[in-house]
Amino acid sequence: MSSQVTQLVQPAQDVPEGFASLSQGVFHASTILYPDVASFLNRGIEHAYSYGQNGTPTQHALAIKLAELEGGGETVLVPSGLAAIVLVNSSVLSAGDQVLLPRAVYGPSLEVMRVLFGKWGVQYALYDSAADLSAMIQPHTRLVWTESPASNLLEMQDVPAIVQVARQHGVMVAMDNTWATPLGFKPLDAGVDFSVQALTKYVGGHSDLLMGSVTVRNAELIHSLRQTCELLGYYVSPDECFLALRGLPTMALRLERQFASALRIAALLQNHAAIAQLNYPPLPGAVGHDLWRRDYRLGCGLLSFSFRQAGLTVVEEFVGRLKLFRLGNSWGGVHSLVAVSPMPDHMTTLADPAWLVRLHVGIENADELFNDVQQALPT
Ligand SMILES: *Cc1c(COP(=O)(O)O)cnc(C)c1O
């Protein structure tokens, strides 16, 4: 009989047999146990469980659900949306390579190229969303990033056309699909090699976790992603995966509700005398609507706009009058949010200094959200 000290150290029980529930169990592990020396020596990242960093049944359950959501393939989980971008770049790019980024790309994605990969000898070039890519691709171009609708101004890109040109030149394509989620657009079906999501946004859906995913269908790419992920030391906690799994069943409902409410608010803004430009491609008549209608099946709650009147005062007054939209960064949760940023450099047509206001429409009562925006607009 072991001493009490030794007894306390033993696991309480194995995975219980005869227990079934609708909730995903949360399994923590750094150490994985092996039944014999041969299986211990043969462990590796391709095996189901080898070390805590490669996941327990909880991380695996989330990866499998996400791959299904993407329409097939295999998913790698990382600690944030930005980490997913870094993972793709790290697994594809070497010194001397060039990567093409849309001018409207998510800001930190550009910073990663400029500050980190630049230091390691990788070059980047920016392209306009409507540019002819075949004129930009060079012999050392290895990867094209797409983001549609892109951050801030929600500029649309013709992703199938970009894929076609890249394919002709033997260049890989990665897409940051955080805005649409695979419920709105399936990058891998469009021929994109790497589908990236910030799970922080609509998969998490409650503004309380950070996580990212990369999904691919090609066996060599998944091997290279897994290896790079391990070398970078990326790891996601099973508790966070539980939260992401908790978000999935309501994701379509949330998005449908947020999309419907956002469409009403977008229509209000598009017709309002105080607004210079509304950015929301799902709205008929808005910039980018034709591409959006051709390729996308569902929108989300994120839109942006600028006031005709220059300066920060009109923005401050608008934000100050809002009651249901709270001021804060990030988006994709159930709560309505507002954020403010300087107009991106490449927007030269608007008044200077111009500010961009971003609304994230939540799942609160649709009439109350509409009325809140309406009463906050300048008269
Ligand atoms: C938020 C966001 C990211 C980064 O996600 P984090 O989890 O916050 O790092 C990447 N791309 C887009 C388009 C985003 O909106």
PDB file of C-alpha atoms and ligand atoms in Angstrom, residues 79-85 105-109 147 149-151 176-179 196-201 209-212 302 330-331 358, ligand 1:
ATOM      1  CA  PRO A  79      -2.186  31.744 -29.581  1.00  0.00           C
ATOM      2  CA  SER A  80      -3.649  34.655 -31.606  1.00  0.00           C
ATOM      3  CA  GLY A  81      -4.764  35.743 -35.061  1.00  0.00           C
ATOM      4  CA  LEU A  82      -1.457  37.539 -35.489  1.00  0.00           C
ATOM      5  CA  ALA A  83       0.419  34.355 -34.540  1.00  0.00           C
ATOM      6  CA  ALA A  84      -1.464  32.577 -37.360  1.00  0.00           C
ATOM      7  CA  ILE A  85      -0.132  35.171 -39.811  1.00  0.00           C
ATOM      8  CA  VAL A 105      -3.894  44.693 -45.061  1.00  0.00           C
ATOM      9  CA  TYR A 106      -4.429  44.359 -41.285  1.00  0.00           C
ATOM     10  CA  GLY A 107      -1.835  46.791 -39.837  1.00  0.00           C
ATOM     11  CA  PRO A 108       0.120  44.391 -37.565  1.00  0.00           C
ATOM     12  CA  SER A 109       0.450  41.990 -40.506  1.00  0.00           C
ATOM     13  CA  GLU A 147      -7.771  39.981 -47.057  1.00  0.00           C
ATOM     14  CA  PRO A 149     -13.055  42.642 -47.015  1.00  0.00           C
ATOM     15  CA  ALA A 150      -9.786  44.158 -45.759  1.00  0.00           C
ATOM     16  CA  SER A 151      -9.290  45.858 -42.405  1.00  0.00           C
ATOM     17  CA  ASP A 176      -6.928  36.398 -43.753  1.00  0.00           C
ATOM     18  CA  ASN A 177     -10.628  35.462 -43.678  1.00  0.00           C
ATOM     19  CA  THR A 178     -11.405  36.878 -40.240  1.00  0.00           C
ATOM     20  CA  TRP A 179     -14.153  39.271 -41.423  1.00  0.00           C
ATOM     21  CA  VAL A 196      -6.309  32.119 -41.673  1.00  0.00           C
ATOM     22  CA  GLN A 197      -8.811  33.175 -39.013  1.00  0.00           C
ATOM     23  CA  ALA A 198      -8.489  35.237 -35.866  1.00  0.00           C
ATOM     24  CA  LEU A 199     -10.671  32.980 -33.685  1.00  0.00           C
ATOM     25  CA  THR A 200     -10.517  35.899 -31.255  1.00  0.00           C
ATOM     26  CA  LYS A 201     -13.332  37.424 -33.292  1.00  0.00           C
ATOM     27  CA  LEU A 209     -10.148  34.980 -25.587  1.00  0.00           C
ATOM     28  CA  LEU A 210      -7.366  35.258 -28.155  1.00  0.00           C
ATOM     29  CA  MET A 211      -6.595  32.473 -30.619  1.00  0.00           C
ATOM     30  CA  GLY A 212      -5.849  31.962 -34.295  1.00  0.00           C
ATOM     31  CA  LEU A 302     -18.333  45.092 -38.726  1.00  0.00           C
ATOM     32  CA  SER A 330     -11.118  44.175 -31.283  1.00  0.00           C
ATOM     33  CA  TRP A 331     -14.547  42.927 -32.404  1.00  0.00           C
ATOM     34  CA  ARG A 358     -15.672  51.576 -36.915  1.00  0.00           C
TER      35      ARG A 358
HETATM   36  C1  LIG B   1      -8.073  40.945 -35.121  1.00  0.00           C
HETATM   37  C2  LIG B   1      -7.502  40.556 -36.414  1.00  0.00           C
HETATM   38  C3  LIG B   1      -6.334  39.804 -36.495  1.00  0.00           C
HETATM   39  C4  LIG B   1      -5.515  39.441 -35.293  1.00  0.00           C
HETATM   40  O1  LIG B   1      -6.168  38.687 -34.338  1.00  0.00           O
HETATM   41  P1  LIG B   1      -5.617  38.683 -32.833  1.00  0.00           P
HETATM   42  O2  LIG B   1      -6.168  37.423 -32.277  1.00  0.00           O
HETATM   43  O3  LIG B   1      -6.154  39.914 -32.183  1.00  0.00           O
HETATM   44  O4  LIG B   1      -4.125  38.671 -32.903  1.00  0.00           O
HETATM   45  C5  LIG B   1      -5.876  39.437 -37.741  1.00  0.00           C
HETATM   46  N1  LIG B   1      -6.529  39.800 -38.854  1.00  0.00           N
HETATM   47  C6  LIG B   1      -7.644  40.529 -38.816  1.00  0.00           C
HETATM   48  C7  LIG B   1      -8.306  40.916 -40.093  1.00  0.00           C
HETATM   49  C8  LIG B   1      -8.168  40.944 -37.596  1.00  0.00           C
HETATM   50  O5  LIG B   1      -9.268  41.687 -37.569  1.00  0.00           O
END
